[in-house]
């Protein structure tokens, strides 16, 4: 499937009210049409390090394979991503 940030979806859909977008994404998630993951990004390369299905699964430190360093996971490094489910 494809991946989208909330900002990308907002722009693709012509700027719906944020609460309408949130409700639609919740409904699509419940229907199994999209999956919400929380992606930890590298503070240096800004590429994704690892995806988690829940915020509570994210450890306090994580190995950044893009820089070969252990990093402290700061909330600013976590991005929600929505993945479409293949038909």
Short mmCIF file of C-alpha atoms in Angstrom, two decimals, residues 10-84:
data_model
loop_
_atom_site.label_atom_id
_atom_site.label_comp_id
_atom_site.label_asym_id
_atom_site.label_seq_id
_atom_site.Cartn_x
_atom_site.Cartn_y
_atom_site.Cartn_z
CA UNK A 10 -5.09 17.27 4.16
CA UNK A 11 -3.62 18.80 1.01
CA UNK A 12 -4.78 15.98 -1.30
CA UNK A 13 -8.35 16.33 -0.05
CA UNK A 14 -8.47 20.07 -0.55
CA UNK A 15 -8.13 21.16 3.06
CA UNK A 16 -11.10 19.64 4.88
CA UNK A 17 -11.73 20.76 8.44
CA UNK A 18 -9.14 18.98 10.62
CA UNK A 19 -11.86 17.38 12.76
CA UNK A 20 -13.52 15.94 9.62
CA UNK A 21 -10.22 14.52 8.43
CA UNK A 22 -9.59 12.98 11.87
CA UNK A 23 -13.06 11.40 11.92
CA UNK A 24 -12.64 10.02 8.40
CA UNK A 25 -9.22 8.55 9.24
CA UNK A 26 -10.60 6.95 12.40
CA UNK A 27 -13.43 5.39 10.39
CA UNK A 28 -11.07 4.10 7.68
CA UNK A 29 -8.81 2.66 10.38
CA UNK A 30 -11.74 0.87 12.04
CA UNK A 31 -12.78 -0.53 8.64
CA UNK A 32 -9.26 -1.86 8.10
CA UNK A 33 -8.79 0.23 4.96
CA UNK A 34 -5.85 2.14 6.44
CA UNK A 35 -3.38 1.41 9.22
CA UNK A 36 -2.07 4.15 11.49
CA UNK A 37 1.54 3.74 12.58
CA UNK A 38 3.84 5.95 14.57
CA UNK A 39 7.16 6.38 12.79
CA UNK A 40 10.30 7.33 14.66
CA UNK A 41 12.49 9.46 12.42
CA UNK A 42 16.23 9.97 12.58
CA UNK A 43 17.15 13.35 14.07
CA UNK A 44 19.97 13.67 11.52
CA UNK A 45 18.77 12.07 8.28
CA UNK A 46 15.03 12.57 8.93
CA UNK A 47 14.34 9.17 7.39
CA UNK A 48 12.18 6.63 9.16
CA UNK A 49 13.93 4.33 11.61
CA UNK A 50 11.06 2.13 12.74
CA UNK A 51 7.25 2.02 12.75
CA UNK A 52 5.12 1.17 15.78
CA UNK A 53 1.39 0.43 15.96
CA UNK A 54 1.05 2.21 19.30
CA UNK A 55 2.76 5.14 21.00
CA UNK A 56 3.18 2.93 24.07
CA UNK A 57 5.34 0.47 22.08
CA UNK A 58 8.01 3.11 21.38
CA UNK A 59 11.07 2.57 23.57
CA UNK A 60 12.99 5.46 25.20
CA UNK A 61 16.04 4.71 23.02
CA UNK A 62 16.34 3.23 19.54
CA UNK A 63 19.18 2.31 17.22
CA UNK A 64 19.35 4.73 14.28
CA UNK A 65 20.54 2.54 11.42
CA UNK A 66 21.02 5.59 9.21
CA UNK A 67 23.77 6.95 11.47
CA UNK A 68 24.79 3.78 13.35
CA UNK A 69 24.02 5.44 16.69
CA UNK A 70 21.68 4.81 19.60
CA UNK A 71 19.32 7.79 19.94
CA UNK A 72 17.00 9.01 22.65
CA UNK A 73 13.48 9.05 21.26
CA UNK A 74 12.09 12.53 21.67
CA UNK A 75 8.38 13.21 20.92
CA UNK A 76 9.48 15.58 18.13
CA UNK A 77 10.89 12.54 16.26
CA UNK A 78 7.54 10.68 16.17
CA UNK A 79 5.29 11.13 13.14
CA UNK A 80 1.88 9.55 12.49
CA UNK A 81 1.73 7.82 9.13
CA UNK A 82 -1.31 6.27 7.46
CA UNK A 83 -0.74 3.25 5.23
CA UNK A 84 -3.36 2.06 2.79
#
